[in-house]
Coordinates of C-alpha atoms in Angstrom, one line a residue:
Chain A
X1 CA -51.2 -54.1 -49.3
X2 CA -49.0 -53.8 -52.4
X3 CA -45.7 -55.9 -52.1
X4 CA -42.8 -54.0 -50.8
X5 CA -40.0 -53.1 -53.1
X6 CA -36.9 -53.2 -51.4
X7 CA -33.4 -53.1 -52.9
X8 CA -29.9 -53.0 -51.2
X9 CA -26.9 -51.9 -53.2
X10 CA -23.8 -53.3 -51.4
X11 CA -20.2 -54.8 -51.6
X12 CA -19.6 -58.3 -50.3
X13 CA -16.8 -57.3 -47.8
X14 CA -18.3 -54.1 -46.4
X15 CA -19.4 -54.4 -42.7
X16 CA -21.6 -51.3 -43.3
X17 CA -23.6 -53.5 -45.8
X18 CA -23.5 -56.6 -43.7
X19 CA -25.2 -54.8 -40.8
X20 CA -28.1 -53.8 -43.0
X21 CA -28.4 -57.4 -44.5
X22 CA -28.5 -58.7 -41.0
X23 CA -31.3 -56.2 -40.0
X24 CA -33.3 -57.2 -43.0
X25 CA -32.9 -60.9 -42.1
X26 CA -33.9 -60.1 -38.5
X27 CA -37.0 -58.2 -39.6
X28 CA -37.9 -60.9 -42.2
X29 CA -37.8 -58.3 -45.0
X30 CA -37.3 -59.8 -48.6
X31 CA -35.2 -57.6 -50.8
X32 CA -33.2 -57.7 -54.0
X33 CA -29.5 -57.4 -53.5
X34 CA -27.3 -55.7 -56.1
X35 CA -23.5 -56.1 -55.8
X36 CA -21.5 -53.0 -56.4
X37 CA -17.7 -53.3 -57.2
X38 CA -16.4 -50.4 -55.1
X39 CA -13.2 -50.3 -57.0
X40 CA -15.1 -49.8 -60.4
X41 CA -18.1 -47.8 -59.3
X42 CA -21.2 -47.9 -61.7
X43 CA -23.3 -45.0 -62.8
X44 CA -26.1 -46.5 -60.6
X45 CA -24.2 -45.8 -57.3
X46 CA -23.4 -42.2 -58.6
X47 CA -27.0 -41.7 -59.3
X48 CA -28.3 -43.2 -55.9
X49 CA -25.6 -41.7 -53.6
X50 CA -24.3 -38.5 -55.4
X51 CA -22.8 -37.1 -52.1
X52 CA -20.8 -40.0 -50.8
X53 CA -20.8 -42.5 -53.8
X54 CA -20.7 -45.3 -51.1
X55 CA -22.4 -48.5 -50.3
X56 CA -24.8 -49.3 -48.8
X57 CA -27.6 -47.7 -50.4
X58 CA -31.1 -48.7 -49.6
X59 CA -34.1 -48.2 -51.8
X60 CA -37.6 -48.7 -50.4
X61 CA -40.6 -48.2 -52.9
X62 CA -38.5 -45.9 -54.9
X63 CA -37.1 -43.9 -51.9
X64 CA -33.4 -43.8 -51.8
X65 CA -31.4 -43.8 -48.6
X66 CA -27.7 -43.9 -47.9
X67 CA -25.5 -44.4 -44.7
X68 CA -25.8 -47.6 -42.9
X69 CA -26.7 -46.4 -39.5
X70 CA -29.4 -44.2 -40.8
X71 CA -30.7 -47.1 -42.9
X72 CA -30.8 -49.3 -39.7
X73 CA -32.9 -46.6 -38.0
X74 CA -35.2 -46.3 -40.9
X75 CA -35.7 -50.1 -41.2
X76 CA -36.5 -50.2 -37.4
X77 CA -39.1 -47.3 -37.7
X78 CA -40.6 -48.8 -40.9
X79 CA -41.1 -52.4 -40.0
X80 CA -42.3 -51.9 -36.5
X81 CA -44.3 -55.1 -36.2
X82 CA -41.0 -57.1 -36.0
X83 CA -38.4 -57.4 -33.2
X84 CA -37.1 -53.8 -32.6
X85 CA -33.5 -53.2 -32.9
X86 CA -33.2 -49.9 -30.8
X87 CA -34.4 -49.7 -27.2
X88 CA -37.7 -47.9 -26.7
X89 CA -36.4 -46.1 -23.7
X90 CA -35.2 -42.7 -25.0
X91 CA -32.0 -42.7 -22.9
X92 CA -31.1 -46.2 -23.7
X93 CA -31.8 -45.5 -27.3
X94 CA -29.5 -42.4 -27.1
X95 CA -26.7 -44.3 -25.6
X96 CA -27.1 -47.1 -28.2
X97 CA -26.6 -44.2 -30.8
X98 CA -23.7 -42.9 -28.9
X99 CA -21.8 -46.2 -28.8
X100 CA -22.7 -47.1 -32.4
X101 CA -21.2 -43.7 -33.4
X102 CA -18.1 -44.4 -31.3
X103 CA -17.7 -47.7 -32.8
X104 CA -17.7 -46.3 -36.4
X105 CA -15.8 -43.2 -35.7
X106 CA -13.4 -43.9 -32.9
X107 CA -12.8 -47.6 -32.7
X108 CA -12.9 -48.2 -36.5
X109 CA -10.3 -45.6 -37.1
X110 CA -7.7 -46.8 -34.6
X111 CA -8.3 -50.4 -35.4
X112 CA -7.7 -49.7 -39.2
X113 CA -4.5 -47.9 -38.2
X114 CA -3.4 -50.9 -36.1
X115 CA -3.8 -53.1 -39.2
X116 CA -2.1 -50.8 -41.8
X117 CA 0.8 -49.0 -39.9
X118 CA 4.0 -50.4 -38.5
X119 CA 6.4 -49.8 -35.7
X120 CA 5.8 -47.3 -33.0
X121 CA 2.7 -45.9 -34.8
X122 CA 1.2 -49.4 -34.9
X123 CA 2.0 -49.9 -31.2
X124 CA 0.1 -46.9 -30.2
X125 CA -2.9 -47.7 -32.5
X126 CA -3.2 -51.2 -31.0
X127 CA -3.3 -49.7 -27.4
X128 CA -5.9 -47.2 -28.6
X129 CA -7.8 -49.9 -30.1
X130 CA -7.7 -52.0 -26.8
X131 CA -8.7 -48.9 -24.8
X132 CA -11.7 -48.2 -27.1
X133 CA -12.8 -51.8 -26.8
X134 CA -12.3 -51.6 -23.0
X135 CA -15.1 -48.9 -23.2
X136 CA -17.4 -51.3 -24.9
X137 CA -16.5 -54.1 -22.5
X138 CA -17.9 -51.8 -19.7
X139 CA -21.1 -51.1 -21.8
X140 CA -21.6 -54.9 -22.3
X141 CA -21.0 -56.1 -18.8
X142 CA -23.9 -58.1 -17.3
X143 CA -25.7 -58.3 -20.7
X144 CA -25.9 -61.1 -23.2
X145 CA -25.8 -58.7 -26.2
X146 CA -25.2 -54.9 -26.5
X147 CA -29.1 -54.9 -27.1
X148 CA -29.7 -56.7 -23.8
X149 CA -31.1 -60.3 -24.1
X150 CA -31.2 -60.2 -27.9
X151 CA -29.3 -58.7 -30.8
X152 CA -30.0 -55.0 -31.3
X153 CA -29.0 -51.9 -33.3
X154 CA -25.6 -51.7 -31.5
X155 CA -24.6 -55.3 -31.8
X156 CA -25.3 -55.0 -35.7
X157 CA -23.1 -51.9 -35.8
X158 CA -20.3 -53.3 -33.7
X159 CA -20.7 -56.7 -35.4
X160 CA -17.7 -56.1 -37.6
X161 CA -15.4 -56.6 -34.7
X162 CA -16.4 -60.4 -34.5
X163 CA -15.5 -61.2 -38.1
X164 CA -12.8 -58.6 -39.0
X165 CA -10.7 -58.2 -35.8
X166 CA -9.4 -62.0 -35.5
X167 CA -8.3 -61.7 -39.1
X168 CA -6.7 -58.3 -38.8
X169 CA -4.8 -59.6 -35.7
X170 CA -3.5 -62.4 -37.9
X171 CA -2.6 -60.2 -40.8
X172 CA -0.8 -57.5 -38.8
X173 CA 0.6 -60.0 -36.2
X174 CA -0.9 -57.9 -33.4
X175 CA -2.8 -58.8 -30.3
X176 CA -6.0 -57.0 -29.5
X177 CA -8.9 -59.3 -28.3
X178 CA -7.0 -60.3 -25.2
X179 CA -9.6 -62.3 -23.2
X180 CA -8.2 -61.3 -20.0
X181 CA -8.6 -57.6 -20.7
X182 CA -11.8 -58.1 -22.7
X183 CA -13.6 -61.1 -21.4
X184 CA -17.2 -59.8 -22.0
X185 CA -16.3 -58.7 -25.5
X186 CA -14.7 -62.0 -26.4
X187 CA -17.9 -64.0 -25.1
X188 CA -20.1 -61.6 -27.1
X189 CA -18.1 -62.1 -30.1
X190 CA -18.5 -65.9 -30.1
X191 CA -22.2 -65.5 -29.2
X192 CA -22.7 -63.0 -32.0
X193 CA -20.9 -65.2 -34.6
X194 CA -22.7 -68.4 -33.8
X195 CA -26.2 -66.7 -33.7
X196 CA -28.7 -68.3 -36.0
X197 CA -29.6 -65.0 -37.6
X198 CA -25.9 -64.2 -38.2
X199 CA -23.7 -67.2 -38.9
X200 CA -24.8 -68.3 -42.3
X201 CA -24.5 -64.9 -44.2
X202 CA -21.0 -63.7 -43.2
X203 CA -18.3 -63.4 -45.8
X204 CA -16.0 -66.4 -46.2
X205 CA -12.8 -66.2 -43.9
X206 CA -10.4 -67.0 -46.7
X207 CA -11.8 -64.6 -49.2
X208 CA -11.8 -61.8 -46.5
X209 CA -8.2 -62.6 -45.5
X210 CA -7.0 -62.2 -49.1
X211 CA -9.0 -59.0 -49.4
X212 CA -7.6 -57.3 -46.3
X213 CA -4.1 -58.6 -47.3
X214 CA -4.4 -56.6 -50.4
X215 CA -6.3 -53.6 -48.8
X216 CA -3.8 -53.1 -46.0
X217 CA -0.9 -53.2 -48.5
X218 CA -2.4 -50.8 -50.7
X219 CA -3.4 -48.1 -48.0
X220 CA -0.3 -48.7 -45.8
X221 CA 1.4 -45.6 -47.3
X222 CA -1.4 -43.5 -45.9
X223 CA -0.2 -44.5 -42.5
X224 CA 3.5 -44.0 -43.4
X225 CA 4.1 -47.7 -43.9
X226 CA 5.3 -49.7 -46.9
X227 CA 4.4 -53.3 -46.1
Chain B
X1 CA -45.3 -35.3 -11.6
X2 CA -42.1 -34.5 -9.9
X3 CA -40.3 -31.4 -11.5
X4 CA -37.8 -32.4 -14.1
X5 CA -34.3 -31.9 -13.3
X6 CA -32.5 -30.7 -16.4
X7 CA -29.0 -29.5 -16.7
X8 CA -27.0 -28.5 -19.7
X9 CA -23.1 -28.2 -19.5
X10 CA -22.0 -25.9 -22.4
X11 CA -19.6 -23.4 -23.8
X12 CA -20.8 -19.9 -24.8
X13 CA -19.4 -20.1 -28.3
X14 CA -20.1 -23.7 -29.1
X15 CA -22.7 -24.1 -32.0
X16 CA -23.2 -27.7 -30.7
X17 CA -24.4 -26.2 -27.3
X18 CA -26.5 -23.5 -29.0
X19 CA -28.4 -26.1 -31.0
X20 CA -29.5 -27.9 -27.7
X21 CA -30.3 -24.5 -26.0
X22 CA -32.6 -23.7 -29.0
X23 CA -34.4 -27.1 -28.9
X24 CA -34.9 -26.7 -25.2
X25 CA -36.3 -23.2 -25.7
X26 CA -38.6 -24.3 -28.6
X27 CA -39.7 -27.3 -26.3
X28 CA -40.4 -24.9 -23.4
X29 CA -38.1 -27.0 -21.2
X30 CA -36.5 -25.1 -18.2
X31 CA -32.9 -26.1 -17.3
X32 CA -30.0 -25.1 -15.3
X33 CA -27.0 -24.0 -17.6
X34 CA -23.4 -24.6 -16.4
X35 CA -20.8 -22.9 -18.4
X36 CA -17.7 -24.8 -18.9
X37 CA -14.3 -23.2 -19.9
X38 CA -13.3 -25.7 -22.7
X39 CA -9.6 -24.4 -22.5
X40 CA -9.4 -25.2 -18.9
X41 CA -11.7 -28.2 -18.5
X42 CA -13.2 -29.0 -14.9
X43 CA -13.4 -32.3 -13.3
X44 CA -17.1 -32.2 -13.9
X45 CA -16.7 -32.5 -17.6
X46 CA -14.2 -35.4 -17.3
X47 CA -16.8 -37.1 -15.0
X48 CA -19.8 -36.5 -17.2
X49 CA -18.2 -37.2 -20.6
X50 CA -15.2 -39.4 -20.0
X51 CA -15.1 -40.6 -23.7
X52 CA -14.9 -37.2 -25.5
X53 CA -14.6 -34.6 -22.7
X54 CA -16.5 -32.2 -24.8
X55 CA -19.5 -30.0 -24.5
X56 CA -22.5 -30.2 -24.6
X57 CA -23.5 -32.6 -21.9
X58 CA -27.1 -33.0 -21.1
X59 CA -28.3 -34.3 -17.7
X60 CA -31.9 -35.3 -17.3
X61 CA -33.0 -36.6 -13.9
X62 CA -29.5 -37.8 -13.3
X63 CA -29.0 -39.5 -16.7
X64 CA -26.1 -38.1 -18.6
X65 CA -26.0 -37.9 -22.2
X66 CA -23.3 -36.3 -24.5
X67 CA -23.2 -35.5 -28.3
X68 CA -25.4 -32.6 -29.4
X69 CA -27.4 -34.4 -32.3
X70 CA -28.1 -37.5 -30.0
X71 CA -29.2 -34.9 -27.3
X72 CA -31.4 -33.4 -29.9
X73 CA -33.2 -36.6 -30.7
X74 CA -33.4 -37.5 -27.0
X75 CA -35.1 -34.2 -26.1
X76 CA -37.6 -34.6 -29.2
X77 CA -38.4 -38.2 -28.0
X78 CA -38.8 -37.2 -24.4
X79 CA -40.8 -34.1 -24.7
X80 CA -43.3 -35.3 -27.1
X81 CA -46.3 -32.9 -26.3
X82 CA -44.4 -29.9 -27.7
X83 CA -43.6 -29.0 -31.4
X84 CA -41.7 -32.1 -32.9
X85 CA -38.2 -31.3 -34.3
X86 CA -37.8 -34.4 -36.5
X87 CA -40.3 -35.3 -39.2
X88 CA -42.5 -38.2 -38.5
X89 CA -42.3 -39.8 -41.8
X90 CA -39.4 -42.3 -41.6
X91 CA -37.8 -41.4 -45.0
X92 CA -38.0 -37.7 -44.2
X93 CA -36.6 -38.3 -40.7
X94 CA -33.9 -40.4 -42.2
X95 CA -32.9 -37.6 -44.7
X96 CA -32.9 -35.0 -42.0
X97 CA -30.3 -37.2 -40.1
X98 CA -28.4 -37.6 -43.3
X99 CA -28.1 -33.8 -43.9
X100 CA -27.6 -33.1 -40.3
X101 CA -24.6 -35.5 -40.3
X102 CA -23.3 -34.1 -43.6
X103 CA -23.4 -30.6 -42.1
X104 CA -21.3 -31.5 -39.0
X105 CA -18.9 -33.9 -40.7
X106 CA -18.5 -32.6 -44.3
X107 CA -19.5 -29.0 -44.5
X108 CA -18.1 -28.2 -41.1
X109 CA -14.7 -29.5 -41.9
X110 CA -14.2 -27.7 -45.2
X111 CA -15.6 -24.5 -43.8
X112 CA -13.1 -24.5 -40.9
X113 CA -10.3 -25.2 -43.4
X114 CA -11.5 -22.2 -45.5
X115 CA -11.2 -20.1 -42.3
X116 CA -7.8 -21.2 -41.1
X117 CA -5.9 -22.0 -44.3
X118 CA -4.3 -19.7 -46.7
X119 CA -3.3 -19.6 -50.4
X120 CA -4.1 -22.5 -52.7
X121 CA -5.4 -24.7 -49.8
X122 CA -7.9 -22.0 -48.8
X123 CA -9.1 -21.4 -52.4
X124 CA -9.8 -25.2 -52.6
X125 CA -11.4 -25.2 -49.2
X126 CA -13.8 -22.3 -50.3
X127 CA -14.8 -24.2 -53.4
X128 CA -15.6 -27.3 -51.4
X129 CA -17.6 -25.2 -48.8
X130 CA -19.7 -23.5 -51.6
X131 CA -20.3 -27.0 -53.2
X132 CA -21.4 -28.5 -49.8
X133 CA -23.8 -25.4 -49.3
X134 CA -25.1 -26.0 -52.9
X135 CA -26.2 -29.5 -51.8
X136 CA -28.1 -28.0 -48.8
X137 CA -29.4 -25.3 -51.4
X138 CA -31.1 -28.1 -53.3
X139 CA -32.4 -29.7 -50.1
X140 CA -33.9 -26.4 -49.0
X141 CA -35.6 -25.3 -52.3
X142 CA -39.4 -24.6 -52.0
X143 CA -39.4 -24.8 -48.3
X144 CA -39.4 -22.1 -45.6
X145 CA -37.1 -24.0 -43.4
X146 CA -35.2 -27.3 -43.6
X147 CA -37.8 -28.6 -41.2
X148 CA -40.6 -27.5 -43.8
X149 CA -42.9 -24.7 -42.6
X150 CA -41.2 -24.4 -39.1
X151 CA -37.9 -24.8 -37.6
X152 CA -36.9 -28.4 -37.1
X153 CA -33.9 -30.6 -36.1
X154 CA -32.0 -29.9 -39.4
X155 CA -32.4 -26.1 -39.0
X156 CA -31.0 -26.3 -35.5
X157 CA -28.1 -28.4 -36.6
X158 CA -27.2 -26.3 -39.6
X159 CA -28.1 -23.1 -37.7
X160 CA -24.3 -22.4 -37.0
X161 CA -23.8 -21.3 -40.7
X162 CA -26.2 -18.2 -40.1
X163 CA -24.1 -16.8 -37.1
X164 CA -20.6 -18.1 -37.9
X165 CA -20.2 -18.1 -41.7
X166 CA -20.6 -14.3 -42.2
X167 CA -18.1 -13.7 -39.5
X168 CA -15.7 -16.3 -40.9
X169 CA -15.9 -14.6 -44.4
X170 CA -15.0 -11.3 -42.8
X171 CA -12.1 -12.7 -40.7
X172 CA -10.5 -14.7 -43.5
X173 CA -11.4 -12.3 -46.3
X174 CA -13.3 -14.9 -48.3
X175 CA -16.8 -15.2 -50.0
X176 CA -18.9 -18.2 -49.4
X177 CA -22.5 -17.0 -49.1
X178 CA -22.8 -15.7 -52.6
X179 CA -26.7 -15.0 -53.1
X180 CA -26.6 -15.7 -56.8
X181 CA -25.2 -19.3 -56.1
X182 CA -27.1 -19.8 -52.8
X183 CA -30.3 -17.8 -52.9
X184 CA -32.4 -20.2 -50.8
X185 CA -29.6 -20.7 -48.2
X186 CA -29.2 -16.8 -48.0
X187 CA -33.0 -16.3 -47.4
X188 CA -33.2 -19.1 -44.9
X189 CA -30.2 -17.6 -43.0
X190 CA -32.1 -14.3 -42.5
X191 CA -35.3 -16.0 -41.7
X192 CA -33.4 -18.2 -39.0
X193 CA -31.5 -15.3 -37.6
X194 CA -34.6 -13.1 -37.0
X195 CA -36.8 -15.9 -35.8
X196 CA -38.4 -15.2 -32.3
X197 CA -37.1 -18.5 -30.8
X198 CA -33.4 -17.9 -32.1
X199 CA -32.7 -14.1 -32.3
X200 CA -32.3 -13.2 -28.6
X201 CA -30.1 -16.0 -27.5
X202 CA -27.1 -16.0 -29.9
X203 CA -23.6 -15.2 -28.8
X204 CA -22.8 -11.4 -29.4
X205 CA -21.1 -10.7 -32.8
X206 CA -18.1 -8.8 -31.5
X207 CA -17.3 -11.4 -28.7
X208 CA -17.5 -14.2 -31.4
X209 CA -15.4 -12.3 -33.9
X210 CA -12.6 -11.8 -31.2
X211 CA -13.0 -15.6 -30.4
X212 CA -12.6 -16.7 -33.8
X213 CA -9.7 -14.3 -34.6
X214 CA -7.8 -16.0 -31.7
X215 CA -9.0 -19.6 -32.6
X216 CA -8.2 -19.2 -36.3
X217 CA -4.6 -18.0 -35.6
X218 CA -4.1 -20.7 -33.0
X219 CA -5.1 -23.7 -35.2
X220 CA -3.8 -22.2 -38.5
X221 CA -0.5 -24.3 -38.2
X222 CA -2.7 -27.5 -38.4
X223 CA -3.7 -26.3 -41.9
X224 CA -0.2 -25.4 -42.8
X225 CA -0.6 -21.7 -42.3
X226 CA 1.0 -19.1 -40.0
X227 CA -1.4 -16.3 -40.0

């Protein structure tokens, strides 16, 4: 078989890119990585993802695909003879999709607001973030990973919590990952961060800290705050 | 085999519910339909969908599933010996998911804004809606349906355009479905509306008109308009 031509266009701090990198590593797929500066987007990104102009973009044998969760499913369906990321039972698969969407669209939004807002708005956003995580706590109970005994689709999608949330807590002087309220999530977080497939490829903490310090100040006005 | 127990909790005007009804009809799956008044939600809805408290909720042999696009995928994966809704080629499948998400999250938002806002904001929303539809126009070109020769996942997801958009144009005195700009979309719209699997189960035009007249007035303040 002709060698696969696999490219990933990404940005070093993007959790949406990291989940794809993790999937490719778990699947043992070799690829060319192309770093994109999302503050100074190149014509390549506009050409590959004209609708959203965002990373990641995945290119497989010339076929272009944007959107990280859709890319994850594509990878799982294309490289089938490797550990599967989504459960094969249709209902379990559907629920993994449900919580993955919840993580990106509900949890992600309130967590970012907790990072970037101040005062009463921040207090409310912290409460909403904890409440969202408590839902995932229920989903995780009795399991080693969201995927069951091994890392799966939902772990990769939710993975951002493990390397972002402690930094965001520090940066915004807030407490979210309370181990008395979220014992399973806290255990999962350590298990995920120290997993052999994950631990060596995460962005460096200091670099991420500086990045989010700048990002949170820049977007704070959107949340009614000047920080 | 024991008879399948299939229930669908819905609301008569919801396009998210109608896409699931259409999928079940195409698959030949019998089900019990439970109408929920979304203005006066019952304890059943809170119990079945505690995260979003929204319709549709699908219940199959006691297993509960919310979120219409996730339900559509579940139905396709569960009743496999019936016409498949998603393409089997992984890249085509991924792109159907991409455009389905685009329809719900990009097109849907600007179209609702075009219905409910006024003045300059409405003019901009109309332009954005046409631009979003022009992207779908490109996707549709040369095909009978978004799913190819037959109605598929993406047709069911985008189906709302066919029975909502002409009403919204009338209600808000706007023009979106310009056949010179969107010839393929306009042809698809008529083909979809008159399809034997679709035409008999759509909500009545007069009832929908009255419903959206009320809805658009009620939510207009969210768009800075008093209508």
